[in-house]
Each structure stands twice: as C-alpha cells, then as structure tokens.
Amino acid sequence: MPIKFFNLTQIPEAVNWAETGGISVHENFHTRRKLSYHVISASRENLEAFCRKVGLPTDQIKASEFYRFWHTTWTPFPPGPKPKRRRGRPPKRPSIQG
C-alpha cells in the first residue's frame, strides 16, 4: 500500500496519485482551526487497510462525487485545551491625558 503525503498546494498531484490506487494524504483545507487530513484513494480496500492501521473507523469512508476515489478525514492529534474565558467586566484601562 503506497502512501504519499502532500501539502495543501499539491492537491491536484494528490488526486492523481490517489487515482492510481495509492493512498494520498493532504492537509484538509475545510478544517483550518484543527489539524486534520484528507485521505484519498481509488482503491477502497487500500483505504480500509490504512484506516485499520491508524485506528480510523472504516464506516466513515465515502465515495467522491466528482472524482474517481474514496475518501475520509483523519484527525491524528487531539485538539488542545480551549482557553478559559474570563468572566465579568474587563479591567479599566488607565486614561492617557496629555
């Protein structure tokens, strides 16, 4: 199962690689706030094997509407803790008088 990683600017190359049956992994541009990847392949069997290897559920694999490949989203790193929101009014700023 050949796996190749692509950056966000190389999506056309990633699609070409996936259409040959390889596993293509590229940054998912739909989820810029959390780090996730789009995993694609023309071979559903190869994509299912990849999912089992990294612990992804295979039932989330979908067929692409526009291309000849299967795809899923992979979020390998858990999101960091959210910063706590301060309650109440913000502190007053000192006025500058000149």
Coordinates of C-alpha atoms in Angstrom, one line a residue:
M1 CA 0.0 0.0 0.0
P2 CA 2.0 3.1 -1.2
I3 CA 1.3 6.1 1.0
K4 CA 2.4 9.7 0.0
F5 CA 1.9 13.0 1.8
F6 CA 1.1 16.2 0.0
N7 CA 0.8 19.8 1.2
L8 CA -2.2 22.0 0.6
T9 CA -0.9 23.4 -2.6
Q10 CA -0.4 20.0 -4.1
I11 CA -4.0 18.8 -4.2
P12 CA -4.0 18.1 -7.9
E13 CA -1.0 15.9 -7.6
A14 CA -2.6 14.2 -4.6
V15 CA -5.7 13.4 -6.7
N16 CA -3.5 12.0 -9.5
W17 CA -1.7 9.8 -7.0
A18 CA -4.9 8.6 -5.4
E19 CA -6.5 7.8 -8.8
T20 CA -3.6 5.3 -9.4
G21 CA -4.6 3.3 -6.3
G22 CA -2.1 4.8 -3.8
I23 CA -3.0 6.4 -0.5
S24 CA -2.8 10.2 -0.7
V25 CA -2.8 12.3 2.4
H26 CA -3.0 16.1 2.3
E27 CA -4.0 18.9 4.7
N28 CA -7.7 19.4 4.9
F29 CA -8.5 22.9 3.8
H30 CA -12.0 22.7 5.3
T31 CA -10.8 22.5 8.8
R32 CA -8.1 25.2 9.3
R33 CA -8.8 25.6 13.0
K34 CA -7.9 22.0 13.9
L35 CA -5.2 19.9 12.2
S36 CA -6.8 17.3 10.0
Y37 CA -6.0 15.5 6.8
H38 CA -8.0 14.3 3.8
V39 CA -7.1 10.7 3.0
I40 CA -8.0 9.5 -0.6
S41 CA -7.5 6.5 -2.8
A42 CA -9.1 4.9 -5.8
S43 CA -8.9 1.6 -4.0
R44 CA -11.4 1.2 -1.2
E45 CA -9.5 -1.9 0.0
N46 CA -6.3 0.1 0.4
L47 CA -8.1 2.9 2.2
E48 CA -9.8 0.5 4.5
A49 CA -6.4 -1.1 5.3
F50 CA -4.9 2.4 6.0
C51 CA -7.9 3.2 8.3
R52 CA -7.4 0.0 10.3
K53 CA -3.6 0.7 10.5
V54 CA -4.1 4.2 12.1
G55 CA -7.3 3.3 14.0
L56 CA -9.9 5.1 11.9
P57 CA -13.4 3.8 11.5
T58 CA -14.0 2.3 8.1
D59 CA -17.7 3.2 8.1
Q60 CA -16.7 6.9 7.5
I61 CA -15.2 6.2 4.1
K62 CA -17.2 7.9 1.3
A63 CA -17.2 8.0 -2.5
S64 CA -16.2 11.3 -4.0
E65 CA -19.0 13.0 -6.0
F66 CA -16.6 14.5 -8.6
Y67 CA -13.5 12.2 -8.7
R68 CA -12.8 8.5 -9.0
F69 CA -11.7 7.9 -5.5
W70 CA -12.8 7.1 -1.9
H71 CA -12.0 9.5 0.9
T72 CA -12.2 10.1 4.7
T73 CA -10.9 12.7 7.2
W74 CA -8.1 11.9 9.6
T75 CA -7.5 13.9 12.8
P76 CA -4.4 12.3 14.2
F77 CA -3.8 14.8 17.0
P78 CA -6.4 15.6 19.7
P79 CA -7.4 19.3 19.9
G80 CA -5.6 21.4 22.5
P81 CA -7.5 22.7 25.6
K82 CA -9.7 25.7 25.0
P83 CA -8.6 28.9 26.7
K84 CA -10.8 29.8 29.6
R85 CA -13.0 32.8 29.1
R86 CA -12.8 35.5 31.6
R87 CA -16.0 36.3 33.4
G88 CA -17.1 39.8 34.3
R89 CA -16.1 43.2 33.0
P90 CA -12.7 43.8 31.6
P91 CA -10.3 45.8 33.8
K92 CA -10.4 49.6 33.2
R93 CA -7.5 51.0 31.2
P94 CA -5.7 54.0 32.6
S95 CA -6.6 57.1 30.7
I96 CA -3.8 59.0 29.0
Q97 CA -4.0 62.7 29.4
G98 CA -1.6 64.9 27.8

